[in-house]
Structures are given as structure tokens and as C-alpha cells.
Amino acid sequence: AASGRDITAVVGFAAAISVNLAVVNSLPLPALDGGQLAFVLAEGIAGKKIDQKRQEEINATALFLLLAFSLSTAVGDVGRLVK
């Protein structure tokens, strides 16, 4: 009986992680899939293709900002733990 509850808990946890990943990945950040969707929508609205070089520049900048934000958050968290 206990093993059945354990499996249910593991499957529920895996499902929650999967849904969370889908939501985060759908955010309109250029480095994520949602960003690619934003490019497709922008091309549809503008009626012309966005230059590949420009997309790469936007993706690189967004990825840098995302990584900088993540590093800043991690440093802040560790700093609070050390105090």
C-alpha cells in the first residue's frame, strides 16, 4: 500500500516539473521557445522575415541578461545564507 502511494507521489512530482518546465519555456524570452514563437508572431505581423543576424543578436543579448540575472540571484541567496 505504501509503495503505491510512493509511486503516485513520484508521478505527481514528475508531472508538476513537466508542467512547470512547459510554462517557463513558453515565456517570451528570446533564448527560450517562447522567444522563437515571438519571432514568428512578429514576422507574421510585419509580413516579412526578421534578419537571422538580428535574431542571433537579440538571442545572445537576452541569454546574457538571463544568465546575469540568474548569477545575481544566486550570489544574493548565498550571501543571505552566509550572514
XYZ file of N, CA, C and O in Angstrom:
332
model
N 0.819 -1.202 0.000
C 0.000 0.000 0.000
C 0.857 1.258 0.000
O 0.557 2.206 -0.693
N 1.928 1.221 0.799
C 2.802 2.393 0.879
C 3.543 2.616 -0.430
O 3.742 3.754 -0.851
N 3.932 1.521 -1.097
C 4.660 1.677 -2.355
C 3.769 2.285 -3.435
O 4.246 3.009 -4.301
N 2.486 1.992 -3.400
C 1.552 2.595 -4.355
C 1.450 4.091 -4.167
O 1.383 4.851 -5.131
N 1.461 4.525 -2.910
C 1.427 5.967 -2.621
C 2.737 6.632 -3.037
O 2.741 7.764 -3.500
N 3.840 5.914 -2.859
C 5.144 6.459 -3.257
C 5.205 6.683 -4.758
O 5.679 7.720 -5.212
N 4.728 5.701 -5.519
C 4.736 5.823 -6.979
C 3.829 6.959 -7.419
O 4.182 7.741 -8.299
N 2.678 7.074 -6.783
C 1.758 8.164 -7.103
C 2.405 9.515 -6.820
O 2.280 10.455 -7.610
N 3.133 9.613 -5.703
C 3.808 10.861 -5.361
C 4.909 11.180 -6.380
O 5.054 12.331 -6.801
N 5.659 10.174 -6.799
C 6.730 10.388 -7.781
C 6.147 10.815 -9.121
O 6.648 11.750 -9.757
N 5.091 10.161 -9.560
C 4.454 10.521 -10.830
C 3.868 11.933 -10.748
O 4.004 12.723 -11.682
N 3.261 12.273 -9.635
C 2.714 13.621 -9.453
C 3.808 14.679 -9.474
O 3.660 15.741 -10.072
N 4.931 14.365 -8.828
C 6.072 15.283 -8.813
C 6.638 15.469 -10.215
O 6.923 16.595 -10.639
N 6.779 14.371 -10.952
C 7.281 14.442 -12.330
C 6.330 15.252 -13.204
O 6.770 16.041 -14.056
N 5.035 15.086 -13.010
C 4.051 15.845 -13.782
C 4.139 17.336 -13.462
O 4.079 18.187 -14.361
N 4.323 17.664 -12.196
C 4.432 19.071 -11.799
C 5.678 19.706 -12.407
O 5.627 20.843 -12.895
N 6.785 18.993 -12.401
C 8.011 19.511 -13.013
C 7.810 19.718 -14.506
O 8.229 20.722 -15.075
N 7.144 18.770 -15.152
C 6.914 18.860 -16.590
C 6.049 20.075 -16.940
O 6.349 20.808 -17.879
N 4.999 20.290 -16.189
C 4.115 21.432 -16.432
C 4.875 22.736 -16.168
O 4.774 23.690 -16.949
N 5.640 22.770 -15.084
C 6.416 23.973 -14.769
C 7.410 24.284 -15.884
O 7.551 25.439 -16.299
N 8.090 23.273 -16.383
C 9.048 23.469 -17.471
C 8.347 23.988 -18.729
O 8.856 24.872 -19.409
N 7.174 23.457 -19.024
C 6.424 23.910 -20.199
C 6.039 25.380 -20.070
O 6.161 26.146 -21.031
N 5.608 25.784 -18.890
C 5.206 27.177 -18.680
C 6.413 28.108 -18.799
O 6.372 29.113 -19.509
N 7.508 27.770 -18.127
C 8.703 28.616 -18.166
C 9.267 28.680 -19.584
O 9.675 29.745 -20.055
N 9.269 27.555 -20.284
C 9.804 27.508 -21.641
C 8.939 28.302 -22.614
O 9.413 28.727 -23.666
N 7.682 28.519 -22.278
C 6.773 29.264 -23.152
C 6.848 30.776 -22.938
O 6.239 31.536 -23.692
N 7.582 31.214 -21.927
C 7.723 32.653 -21.706
C 8.386 33.290 -22.926
O 9.270 32.691 -23.536
N 7.978 34.490 -23.274
C 8.527 35.119 -24.486
C 9.932 35.685 -24.304
O 10.206 36.842 -24.593
N 10.836 34.863 -23.787
C 12.240 35.248 -23.681
C 12.953 34.715 -24.908
O 12.810 33.541 -25.238
N 13.719 35.550 -25.591
C 14.326 35.123 -26.857
C 15.137 33.833 -26.783
O 15.200 33.090 -27.746
N 15.769 33.536 -25.660
C 16.577 32.328 -25.569
C 15.730 31.065 -25.418
O 16.231 29.957 -25.561
N 14.442 31.212 -25.144
C 13.560 30.068 -24.933
C 12.622 29.886 -26.124
O 12.587 30.696 -27.039
N 11.853 28.801 -26.103
C 10.914 28.524 -27.195
C 9.875 29.625 -27.350
O 9.451 29.929 -28.460
N 9.461 30.215 -26.245
C 8.502 31.312 -26.322
C 9.057 32.494 -27.103
O 8.328 33.211 -27.781
N 10.366 32.677 -27.022
C 11.011 33.728 -27.796
C 10.967 33.444 -29.282
O 10.780 34.349 -30.103
N 11.140 32.186 -29.637
C 11.037 31.806 -31.052
C 9.613 32.036 -31.545
O 9.405 32.495 -32.671
N 8.640 31.722 -30.693
C 7.242 31.982 -31.052
C 7.008 33.478 -31.233
O 6.301 33.899 -32.149
N 7.648 34.293 -30.383
C 7.514 35.750 -30.513
C 8.091 36.231 -31.849
O 7.509 37.107 -32.495
N 9.221 35.636 -32.270
C 9.789 35.999 -33.571
C 8.830 35.630 -34.708
O 8.639 36.407 -35.640
N 8.237 34.452 -34.617
C 7.294 34.007 -35.651
C 6.083 34.944 -35.702
O 5.626 35.338 -36.785
N 5.560 35.306 -34.534
C 4.425 36.226 -34.492
C 4.809 37.602 -35.044
O 4.035 38.215 -35.794
N 6.005 38.087 -34.688
C 6.456 39.386 -35.198
C 6.596 39.349 -36.712
O 6.229 40.307 -37.405
N 7.106 38.232 -37.238
C 7.223 38.100 -38.699
C 5.850 38.083 -39.353
O 5.647 38.666 -40.411
N 4.903 37.418 -38.701
C 3.541 37.371 -39.244
C 2.885 38.737 -39.253
O 2.210 39.107 -40.213
N 3.103 39.497 -38.202
C 2.512 40.834 -38.116
C 3.188 41.785 -39.099
O 2.527 42.548 -39.802
N 4.521 41.734 -39.148
C 5.270 42.638 -40.027
C 5.145 42.229 -41.491
O 5.320 43.045 -42.386
N 4.878 40.950 -41.733
C 4.758 40.480 -43.112
C 6.085 40.218 -43.795
O 6.135 40.004 -44.998
N 7.173 40.265 -43.023
C 8.478 39.958 -43.608
C 9.343 39.238 -42.579
O 9.118 39.342 -41.377
N 10.315 38.525 -43.085
C 11.189 37.723 -42.225
C 12.180 38.618 -41.490
O 12.718 39.559 -42.055
N 12.402 38.309 -40.204
C 13.397 39.031 -39.412
C 14.770 38.492 -39.783
O 14.968 37.281 -39.891
N 15.714 39.402 -39.975
C 17.065 39.033 -40.361
C 17.665 38.053 -39.342
O 17.565 38.268 -38.128
N 18.280 36.981 -39.848
C 18.861 35.943 -38.991
C 19.918 36.523 -38.054
O 19.976 36.179 -36.878
N 20.747 37.420 -38.555
C 21.788 38.048 -37.734
C 21.163 38.832 -36.588
O 21.642 38.786 -35.451
N 20.078 39.535 -36.878
C 19.375 40.320 -35.842
C 18.790 39.385 -34.780
O 18.864 39.688 -33.589
N 18.202 38.271 -35.200
C 17.667 37.297 -34.249
C 18.770 36.765 -33.345
O 18.575 36.626 -32.137
N 19.928 36.472 -33.937
C 21.053 35.966 -33.154
C 21.528 36.995 -32.143
O 21.849 36.651 -30.998
N 21.566 38.265 -32.540
C 21.966 39.326 -31.622
C 20.978 39.451 -30.466
O 21.384 39.590 -29.310
N 19.698 39.409 -30.780
C 18.663 39.501 -29.741
C 18.757 38.300 -28.800
O 18.696 38.452 -27.574
N 18.927 37.098 -29.363
C 19.044 35.893 -28.540
C 20.271 35.946 -27.639
O 20.201 35.590 -26.463
N 21.409 36.397 -28.183
C 22.635 36.467 -27.385
C 22.486 37.466 -26.244
O 22.886 37.188 -25.104
N 21.906 38.624 -26.533
C 21.703 39.639 -25.502
C 20.749 39.134 -24.421
O 21.021 39.291 -23.224
N 19.659 38.533 -24.835
C 18.682 38.025 -23.870
C 19.281 36.901 -23.019
O 19.039 36.841 -21.808
N 20.059 36.029 -23.636
C 20.690 34.951 -22.889
C 21.676 35.517 -21.875
O 21.720 35.078 -20.721
N 22.457 36.511 -22.284
C 23.399 37.147 -21.359
C 22.644 37.759 -20.173
O 23.046 37.583 -19.015
N 21.565 38.485 -20.446
C 20.791 39.099 -19.365
C 20.169 38.050 -18.449
O 20.148 38.221 -17.219
N 19.665 36.960 -19.032
C 19.084 35.876 -18.240
C 20.127 35.233 -17.338
O 19.887 34.992 -16.155
N 21.321 34.987 -17.882
C 22.404 34.400 -17.084
C 22.892 35.377 -16.011
O 23.177 34.972 -14.881
N 22.983 36.658 -16.349
C 23.398 37.666 -15.369
C 22.387 37.751 -14.233
O 22.763 37.836 -13.051
N 21.110 37.709 -14.557
C 20.058 37.729 -13.537
C 20.153 36.484 -12.658
O 20.047 36.578 -11.426
N 20.368 35.331 -13.267
C 20.485 34.084 -12.502
C 21.691 34.129 -11.574
O 21.608 33.725 -10.405
N 22.822 34.604 -12.071
C 24.028 34.712 -11.249
C 23.813 35.691 -10.108
O 24.192 35.422 -8.959
N 23.203 36.829 -10.405
C 22.924 37.823 -9.374
C 22.019 37.253 -8.279
O 22.262 37.462 -7.086
N 21.015 36.516 -8.678
C 20.108 35.894 -7.723
C 20.839 34.865 -6.874
O 20.668 34.818 -5.649
N 21.672 34.043 -7.504
C 22.418 33.020 -6.770
C 23.383 33.656 -5.773
O 23.478 33.209 -4.621
N 24.087 34.695 -6.199
C 25.025 35.378 -5.300
C 24.268 35.995 -4.123
O 24.707 35.898 -2.968
N 23.138 36.612 -4.396
C 22.333 37.188 -3.318
C 21.842 36.134 -2.339
O 21.875 36.341 -1.116
N 21.401 35.001 -2.853
C 20.926 33.918 -1.987
C 22.050 33.374 -1.116
O 21.866 33.150 0.080
N 23.207 33.149 -1.724
C 24.348 32.634 -0.955
C 24.782 33.662 0.078
O 25.104 33.316 1.224
N 24.768 34.930 -0.296
C 25.121 35.981 0.642
C 24.213 36.003 1.855
O 24.667 36.209 2.995
N 22.933 35.788 1.659
C 21.985 35.739 2.784
C 22.202 34.494 3.633
O 22.002 34.538 4.846
N 22.610 33.400 3.026
C 22.878 32.177 3.779
C 24.117 32.318 4.651
O 24.175 31.782 5.764
N 25.121 33.015 4.144
C 26.388 33.149 4.860
C 26.239 34.072 6.072
O 26.881 33.867 7.085
N 25.388 35.076 5.980
C 25.203 36.022 7.109
C 24.651 35.357 8.326
O 23.960 34.499 8.448
